[in-house]
Short mmCIF file of C-alpha atoms in Angstrom, two decimals:
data_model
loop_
_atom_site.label_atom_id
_atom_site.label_comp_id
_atom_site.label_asym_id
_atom_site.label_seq_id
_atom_site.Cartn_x
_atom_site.Cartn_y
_atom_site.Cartn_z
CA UNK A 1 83.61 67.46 2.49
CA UNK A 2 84.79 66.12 6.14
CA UNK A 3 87.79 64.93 7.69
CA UNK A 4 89.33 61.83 8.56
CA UNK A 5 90.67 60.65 11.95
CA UNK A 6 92.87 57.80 11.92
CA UNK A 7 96.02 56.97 9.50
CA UNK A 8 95.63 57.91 5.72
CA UNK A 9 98.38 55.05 4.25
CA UNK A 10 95.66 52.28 3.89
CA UNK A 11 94.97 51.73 7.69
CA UNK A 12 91.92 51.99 9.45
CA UNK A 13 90.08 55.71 9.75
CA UNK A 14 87.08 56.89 10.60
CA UNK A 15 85.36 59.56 8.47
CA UNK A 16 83.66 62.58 10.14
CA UNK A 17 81.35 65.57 8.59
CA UNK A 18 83.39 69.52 9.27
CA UNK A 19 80.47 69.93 12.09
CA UNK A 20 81.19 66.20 13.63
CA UNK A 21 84.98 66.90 13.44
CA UNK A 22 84.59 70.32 15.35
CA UNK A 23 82.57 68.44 17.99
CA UNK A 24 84.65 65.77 18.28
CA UNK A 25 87.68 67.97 18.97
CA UNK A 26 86.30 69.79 21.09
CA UNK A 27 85.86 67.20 23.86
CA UNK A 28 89.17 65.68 23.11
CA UNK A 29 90.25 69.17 23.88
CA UNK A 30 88.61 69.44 27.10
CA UNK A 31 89.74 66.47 28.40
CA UNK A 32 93.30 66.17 27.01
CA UNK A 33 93.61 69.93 28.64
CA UNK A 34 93.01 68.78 31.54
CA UNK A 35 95.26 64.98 31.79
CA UNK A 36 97.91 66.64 30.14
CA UNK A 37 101.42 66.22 32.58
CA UNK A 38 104.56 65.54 29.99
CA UNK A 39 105.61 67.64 27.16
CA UNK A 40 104.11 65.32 24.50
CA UNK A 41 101.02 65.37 26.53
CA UNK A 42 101.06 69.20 26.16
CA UNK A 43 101.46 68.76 22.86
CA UNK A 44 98.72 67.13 21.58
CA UNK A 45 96.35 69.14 23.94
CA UNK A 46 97.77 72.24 22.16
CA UNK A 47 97.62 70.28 18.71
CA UNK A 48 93.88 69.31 19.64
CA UNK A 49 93.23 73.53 21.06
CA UNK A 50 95.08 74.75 17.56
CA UNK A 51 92.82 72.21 15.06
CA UNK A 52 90.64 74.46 13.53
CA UNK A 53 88.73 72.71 10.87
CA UNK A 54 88.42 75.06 7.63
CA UNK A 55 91.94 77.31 8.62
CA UNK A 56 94.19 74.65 7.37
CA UNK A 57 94.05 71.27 9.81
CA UNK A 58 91.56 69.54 8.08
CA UNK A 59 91.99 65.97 9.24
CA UNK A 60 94.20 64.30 11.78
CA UNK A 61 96.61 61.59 10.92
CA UNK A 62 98.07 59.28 14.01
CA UNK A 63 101.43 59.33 12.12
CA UNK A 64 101.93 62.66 11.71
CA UNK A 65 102.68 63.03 15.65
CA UNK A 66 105.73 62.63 17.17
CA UNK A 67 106.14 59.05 18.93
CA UNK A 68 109.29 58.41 20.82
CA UNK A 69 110.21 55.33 22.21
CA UNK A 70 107.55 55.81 24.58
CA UNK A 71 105.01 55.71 22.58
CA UNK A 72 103.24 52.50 24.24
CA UNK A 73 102.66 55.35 27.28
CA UNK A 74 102.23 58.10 24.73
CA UNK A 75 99.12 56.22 23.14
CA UNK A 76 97.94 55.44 26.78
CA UNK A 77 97.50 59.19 26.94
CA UNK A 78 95.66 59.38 24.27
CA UNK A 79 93.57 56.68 25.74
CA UNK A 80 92.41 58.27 28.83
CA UNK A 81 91.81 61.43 27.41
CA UNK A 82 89.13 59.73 24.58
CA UNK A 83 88.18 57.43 27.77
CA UNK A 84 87.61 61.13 29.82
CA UNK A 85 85.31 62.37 27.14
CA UNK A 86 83.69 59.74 26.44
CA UNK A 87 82.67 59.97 30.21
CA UNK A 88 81.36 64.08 29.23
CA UNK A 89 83.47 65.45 30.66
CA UNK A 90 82.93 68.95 30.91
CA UNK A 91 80.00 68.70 28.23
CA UNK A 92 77.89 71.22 30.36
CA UNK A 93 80.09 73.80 28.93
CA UNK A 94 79.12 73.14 25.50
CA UNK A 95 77.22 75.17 23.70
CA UNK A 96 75.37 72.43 22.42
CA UNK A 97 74.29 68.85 23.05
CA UNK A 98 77.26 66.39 20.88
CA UNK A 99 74.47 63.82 20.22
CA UNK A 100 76.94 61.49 18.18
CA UNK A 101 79.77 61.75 19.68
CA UNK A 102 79.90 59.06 21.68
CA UNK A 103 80.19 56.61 18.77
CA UNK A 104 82.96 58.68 17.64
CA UNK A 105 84.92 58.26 20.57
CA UNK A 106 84.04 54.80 20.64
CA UNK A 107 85.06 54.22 16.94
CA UNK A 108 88.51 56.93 17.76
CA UNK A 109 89.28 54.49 21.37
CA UNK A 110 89.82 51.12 18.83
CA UNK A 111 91.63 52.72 16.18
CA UNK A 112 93.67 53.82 19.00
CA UNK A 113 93.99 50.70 20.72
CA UNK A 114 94.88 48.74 17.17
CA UNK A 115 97.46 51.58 16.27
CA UNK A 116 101.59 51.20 16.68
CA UNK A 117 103.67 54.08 15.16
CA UNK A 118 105.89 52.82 12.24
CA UNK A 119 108.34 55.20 13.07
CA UNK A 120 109.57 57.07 16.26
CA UNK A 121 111.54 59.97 17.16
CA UNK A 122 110.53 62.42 13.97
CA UNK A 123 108.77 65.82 14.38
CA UNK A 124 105.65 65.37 13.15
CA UNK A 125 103.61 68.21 10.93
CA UNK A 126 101.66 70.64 12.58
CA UNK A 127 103.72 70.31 15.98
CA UNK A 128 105.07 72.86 17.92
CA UNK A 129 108.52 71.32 19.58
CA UNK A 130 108.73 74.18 21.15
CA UNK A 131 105.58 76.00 21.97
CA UNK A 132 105.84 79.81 23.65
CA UNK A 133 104.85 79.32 27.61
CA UNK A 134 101.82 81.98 26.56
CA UNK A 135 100.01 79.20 24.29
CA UNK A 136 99.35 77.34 27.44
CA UNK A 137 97.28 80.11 29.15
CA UNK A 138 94.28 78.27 30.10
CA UNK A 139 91.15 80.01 29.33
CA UNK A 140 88.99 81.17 32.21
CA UNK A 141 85.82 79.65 31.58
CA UNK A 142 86.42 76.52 29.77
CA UNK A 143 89.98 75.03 30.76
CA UNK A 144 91.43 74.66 27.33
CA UNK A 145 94.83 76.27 26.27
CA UNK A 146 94.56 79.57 24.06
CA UNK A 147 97.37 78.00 21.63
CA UNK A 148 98.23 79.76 18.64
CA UNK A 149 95.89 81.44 18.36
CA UNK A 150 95.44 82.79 21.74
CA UNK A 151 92.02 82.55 22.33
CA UNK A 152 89.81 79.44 23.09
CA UNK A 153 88.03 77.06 20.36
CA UNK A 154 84.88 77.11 22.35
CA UNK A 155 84.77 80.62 22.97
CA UNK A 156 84.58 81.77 19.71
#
C-alpha cells in the first residue's frame, strides 16, 4: 500500500510507504506548528497534526487545499516549513531516527516549487474553515496542535 504526496490528475507525485508517510508528516508537522501565523497557515498545520495515515487521510493531494488569491505566499509557507524540516528541526524529539526523509523533503520542496493551483477560493476536503480554538492547544512536550483529535501524533 502507501500514499502519494503531490497532485493525483496526471501531475507530478511522489510515492511514499504508510511508515515513510507517517515520518514524513511528522516533521512537516513540527515545523509547520511552529511557522504557522495566518489562518491558512493554521490550517495546514492542523491538516498536517489531523493526517493520520490508516484512519481515513491516506494521501495528500496539493489541490485539495484551499488556495486563495494568495496562493503565491500560501505555497511560500509551505516552502519554509519543508525548508525548516529539512533543517531537523526538532528531530531530537523523535522517537526514532527518519533516515530517508531528507530525500523526501527534497523530492516534496520541487513538487512544491513546480506547483500553481488551477483553481482558487474553494474549500478544499479534509479542511476545517472553521476549526474550534481547543484544536490548537499545543502539546506540552512536542509543540504540535492536538487537532481533532485532541491529542498529539507523536505522543501516541
Amino acid at each position: 500500500m502507501g500514499n502519494s504526496f503531490g497532485t493525483y490528475d496526471g501531475g507530478p507525485s511522489m510515492h511514499l510507504s504508510n511508515g515513510g508517510s507517517e515520518v514524513f508528516l511528522d516533521v512537516l508537522a513540527l515545523a509547520a506548528c511552529e511557522l504557522a501565523e495566518s489562518p491558512f497557515e493554521r490550517g495546514f498545520a492542523l491538516l498536517l497534526c489531523n493526517s493520520r495515515i490508516g484512519l481515513g487521510n491516506e494521501s495528500f493531494d496539493l489541490c485539495e487545499l484551499p488556495w486563495s488569491e494568495e496562493w503565491v505566499a500560501e505555497r511560500s509557507f509551505l516552502l519554509r516549513v519543508v525548508q525548516l524540516a529539512a533543517t531537523g528541526f526538532r528531530w531530537g524529539l523523535l522517537s526514532y531516527n527518519p533516515p530517508y526523509v531528507a530525500d523526501h523533503l527534497g523530492e516534496y520542496e520541487q513538487l512544491l516549487v513546480d506547483f500553481e493551483p488551477r483553481q482558487t477560493g474553494e474549500l478544499a476536503r479534509f479542511w476545517d474553515p472553521a476549526p474550534p480554538a481547543e484544536a490548537f492547544r499545543q502539546c506540552l512536550e512536542h509543540g504540535l496542535f492536538v487537532g481533532d483529535y485532541t491529542d498529539c501524533r507523536l505522543c501516541l
